[in-house]
Amino acid sequence: MIPKLHYISQGETPEEHLEHIQKACTAGAELVQLRLKKLPGKVVWETAKKAREITEKYQTRLIINDFYKIAASVKADGVHLGKTDTCPTVARKELASWQIIGGTANTLEDCEALLDKKVDYIGLGPFRFTKTKENLSPILGINGYLAILEELKSQVPIIAIGGIVLDDVTELMKTGVHGIAVSGEITRNFNSISEFKKLINGGPLDEQRWISDEKIK
């Protein structure tokens, strides 16, 4: 089962990424993605080994962004491949059967292509503009998710991604996505992880809405 909340690491240095992964694990993250870009493979490998040590202590799943051979080497729980990264079918040959593969999609066609390549989950977005991505694809918004999921009708988990904050969660989950991936909002406040998890699972806001409906009656 793919966890419903994914934390994508941020930081100016590999050390900051590790610090943030440690904080996310401490705060109850069930899955973290190590996302290091424009760094030598050796640096990514060394950082991934340390990230694996941290996540193992907390029984948190670790996904490596892009570097599928490093994911295999450090025995991460899987790899996430962007639209310009290695093809999932190529990466699958390097990974153990228990290691999962996620892929990035922006359109219905992207999703269908990833399903054909037997990915384990799809990161669909962006929900809104975010500075962490270059060459950003068109913004989806709530209506974009509704339209794609209505057509897709797949059992493969769809994870919403891209500039998501706490106030977005309830409406996003109504679209039928399996879960969400968050980077900036959690990095700014790791204590928000518990709030994200509550909302994803239909927590306090649903209860408040039910109470309000009862009062109207």
mmCIF file of N, CA and C in Angstrom, residues 5 7-11 14-33 50-51 53-55 57-58 60 182-194 197:
data_model
loop_
_atom_site.group_PDB
_atom_site.id
_atom_site.type_symbol
_atom_site.label_atom_id
_atom_site.label_comp_id
_atom_site.label_asym_id
_atom_site.label_seq_id
_atom_site.Cartn_x
_atom_site.Cartn_y
_atom_site.Cartn_z
ATOM 1 N N LEU A 5 0.551 10.313 2.310
ATOM 2 C CA LEU A 5 1.278 11.573 2.428
ATOM 3 C C LEU A 5 2.743 11.342 2.104
ATOM 4 N N TYR A 7 6.445 13.261 1.735
ATOM 5 C CA TYR A 7 7.239 14.477 1.943
ATOM 6 C C TYR A 7 8.408 14.464 0.975
ATOM 7 N N ILE A 8 8.539 15.532 0.183
ATOM 8 C CA ILE A 8 9.645 15.664 -0.766
ATOM 9 C C ILE A 8 10.669 16.616 -0.173
ATOM 10 N N SER A 9 11.891 16.132 -0.025
ATOM 11 C CA SER A 9 12.907 16.900 0.698
ATOM 12 C C SER A 9 13.304 18.186 -0.028
ATOM 13 N N GLN A 10 13.641 19.173 0.771
ATOM 14 C CA GLN A 10 14.168 20.453 0.301
ATOM 15 C C GLN A 10 15.435 20.782 1.076
ATOM 16 N N GLY A 11 16.242 21.682 0.523
ATOM 17 C CA GLY A 11 17.443 22.127 1.219
ATOM 18 C C GLY A 11 18.452 22.721 0.258
ATOM 19 N N PRO A 14 23.101 19.001 0.702
ATOM 20 C CA PRO A 14 22.706 17.640 1.086
ATOM 21 C C PRO A 14 22.459 17.509 2.591
ATOM 22 N N GLU A 15 23.263 18.227 3.379
ATOM 23 C CA GLU A 15 23.107 18.168 4.831
ATOM 24 C C GLU A 15 21.733 18.702 5.262
ATOM 25 N N GLU A 16 21.278 19.758 4.594
ATOM 26 C CA GLU A 16 19.961 20.299 4.922
ATOM 27 C C GLU A 16 18.856 19.320 4.541
ATOM 28 N N HIS A 17 19.018 18.655 3.414
ATOM 29 C CA HIS A 17 18.047 17.635 3.022
ATOM 30 C C HIS A 17 17.951 16.560 4.100
ATOM 31 N N LEU A 18 19.098 16.114 4.595
ATOM 32 C CA LEU A 18 19.113 15.076 5.633
ATOM 33 C C LEU A 18 18.496 15.579 6.937
ATOM 34 N N GLU A 19 18.789 16.819 7.277
ATOM 35 C CA GLU A 19 18.209 17.410 8.485
ATOM 36 C C GLU A 19 16.684 17.444 8.374
ATOM 37 N N HIS A 20 16.201 17.816 7.193
ATOM 38 C CA HIS A 20 14.758 17.916 6.990
ATOM 39 C C HIS A 20 14.106 16.531 6.964
ATOM 40 N N ILE A 21 14.792 15.555 6.402
ATOM 41 C CA ILE A 21 14.266 14.187 6.414
ATOM 42 C C ILE A 21 14.179 13.663 7.843
ATOM 43 N N GLN A 22 15.192 13.963 8.638
ATOM 44 C CA GLN A 22 15.176 13.578 10.059
ATOM 45 C C GLN A 22 13.970 14.197 10.766
ATOM 46 N N LYS A 23 13.729 15.479 10.530
ATOM 47 C CA LYS A 23 12.606 16.166 11.173
ATOM 48 C C LYS A 23 11.275 15.591 10.703
ATOM 49 N N ALA A 24 11.190 15.270 9.412
ATOM 50 C CA ALA A 24 9.948 14.703 8.876
ATOM 51 C C ALA A 24 9.663 13.345 9.516
ATOM 52 N N CYS A 25 10.697 12.529 9.637
ATOM 53 C CA CYS A 25 10.528 11.216 10.261
ATOM 54 C C CYS A 25 10.103 11.355 11.716
ATOM 55 N N THR A 26 10.740 12.257 12.432
ATOM 56 C CA THR A 26 10.410 12.492 13.837
ATOM 57 C C THR A 26 8.957 12.928 13.994
ATOM 58 N N ALA A 27 8.475 13.696 13.001
ATOM 59 C CA ALA A 27 7.114 14.230 13.060
ATOM 60 C C ALA A 27 6.070 13.234 12.567
ATOM 61 N N GLY A 28 6.515 12.050 12.143
ATOM 62 C CA GLY A 28 5.550 11.016 11.783
ATOM 63 C C GLY A 28 5.359 10.759 10.303
ATOM 64 N N ALA A 29 6.277 11.240 9.466
ATOM 65 C CA ALA A 29 6.159 10.975 8.031
ATOM 66 C C ALA A 29 6.249 9.480 7.754
ATOM 67 N N GLU A 30 5.405 8.986 6.859
ATOM 68 C CA GLU A 30 5.418 7.566 6.514
ATOM 69 C C GLU A 30 6.234 7.307 5.245
ATOM 70 N N LEU A 31 6.416 8.345 4.434
ATOM 71 C CA LEU A 31 7.218 8.228 3.216
ATOM 72 C C LEU A 31 7.900 9.544 2.938
ATOM 73 N N VAL A 32 9.209 9.490 2.679
ATOM 74 C CA VAL A 32 9.945 10.681 2.273
ATOM 75 C C VAL A 32 10.658 10.402 0.954
ATOM 76 N N GLN A 33 10.736 11.437 0.144
ATOM 77 C CA GLN A 33 11.443 11.330 -1.130
ATOM 78 C C GLN A 33 12.673 12.233 -1.080
ATOM 79 N N LYS A 50 22.873 7.849 3.950
ATOM 80 C CA LYS A 50 22.554 8.449 5.250
ATOM 81 C C LYS A 50 21.047 8.583 5.428
ATOM 82 N N ALA A 51 20.349 8.919 4.346
ATOM 83 C CA ALA A 51 18.885 9.027 4.415
ATOM 84 C C ALA A 51 18.264 7.668 4.727
ATOM 85 N N GLU A 53 19.668 5.293 6.483
ATOM 86 C CA GLU A 53 19.908 5.027 7.900
ATOM 87 C C GLU A 53 18.872 5.735 8.772
ATOM 88 N N ILE A 54 18.551 6.975 8.411
ATOM 89 C CA ILE A 54 17.572 7.743 9.180
ATOM 90 C C ILE A 54 16.193 7.110 9.073
ATOM 91 N N THR A 55 15.776 6.828 7.854
ATOM 92 C CA THR A 55 14.410 6.325 7.652
ATOM 93 C C THR A 55 14.212 4.938 8.241
ATOM 94 N N LYS A 57 15.419 3.827 10.993
ATOM 95 C CA LYS A 57 15.187 3.966 12.435
ATOM 96 C C LYS A 57 13.718 4.225 12.743
ATOM 97 N N TYR A 58 13.058 4.933 11.832
ATOM 98 C CA TYR A 58 11.663 5.324 12.067
ATOM 99 C C TYR A 58 10.676 4.462 11.280
ATOM 100 N N THR A 60 10.267 4.481 8.192
ATOM 101 C CA THR A 60 9.696 5.369 7.174
ATOM 102 C C THR A 60 10.167 4.913 5.801
ATOM 103 N N VAL A 182 3.943 16.756 -0.555
ATOM 104 C CA VAL A 182 4.144 18.117 -0.067
ATOM 105 C C VAL A 182 5.627 18.347 0.162
ATOM 106 N N SER A 183 6.079 19.537 -0.183
ATOM 107 C CA SER A 183 7.482 19.883 0.037
ATOM 108 C C SER A 183 7.594 21.146 0.888
ATOM 109 N N GLY A 184 7.287 22.302 0.288
ATOM 110 C CA GLY A 184 7.496 23.575 0.968
ATOM 111 C C GLY A 184 6.717 23.753 2.250
ATOM 112 N N GLU A 185 5.431 23.420 2.236
ATOM 113 C CA GLU A 185 4.574 23.638 3.406
ATOM 114 C C GLU A 185 5.055 22.836 4.610
ATOM 115 N N ILE A 186 5.501 21.619 4.367
ATOM 116 C CA ILE A 186 6.003 20.797 5.477
ATOM 117 C C ILE A 186 7.387 21.275 5.916
ATOM 118 N N THR A 187 8.239 21.641 4.961
ATOM 119 C CA THR A 187 9.574 22.119 5.322
ATOM 120 C C THR A 187 9.488 23.366 6.196
ATOM 121 N N ARG A 188 8.476 24.193 5.951
ATOM 122 C CA ARG A 188 8.299 25.397 6.775
ATOM 123 C C ARG A 188 7.830 25.053 8.178
ATOM 124 N N ASN A 189 7.117 23.941 8.323
ATOM 125 C CA ASN A 189 6.600 23.555 9.639
ATOM 126 C C ASN A 189 6.377 22.051 9.675
ATOM 127 N N PHE A 190 7.333 21.326 10.208
ATOM 128 C CA PHE A 190 7.231 19.863 10.223
ATOM 129 C C PHE A 190 6.112 19.358 11.124
ATOM 130 N N ASN A 191 5.661 20.196 12.051
ATOM 131 C CA ASN A 191 4.535 19.801 12.894
ATOM 132 C C ASN A 191 3.237 19.706 12.094
ATOM 133 N N SER A 192 3.248 20.275 10.885
ATOM 134 C CA SER A 192 2.042 20.223 10.050
ATOM 135 C C SER A 192 1.785 18.816 9.514
ATOM 136 N N ILE A 193 2.757 17.930 9.615
ATOM 137 C CA ILE A 193 2.569 16.567 9.108
ATOM 138 C C ILE A 193 1.360 15.897 9.741
ATOM 139 N N SER A 194 1.199 16.059 11.045
ATOM 140 C CA SER A 194 0.056 15.431 11.724
ATOM 141 C C SER A 194 -1.256 16.016 11.216
ATOM 142 N N LYS A 197 -2.023 14.592 7.744
ATOM 143 C CA LYS A 197 -2.504 13.206 7.841
ATOM 144 C C LYS A 197 -3.961 13.151 8.295
#
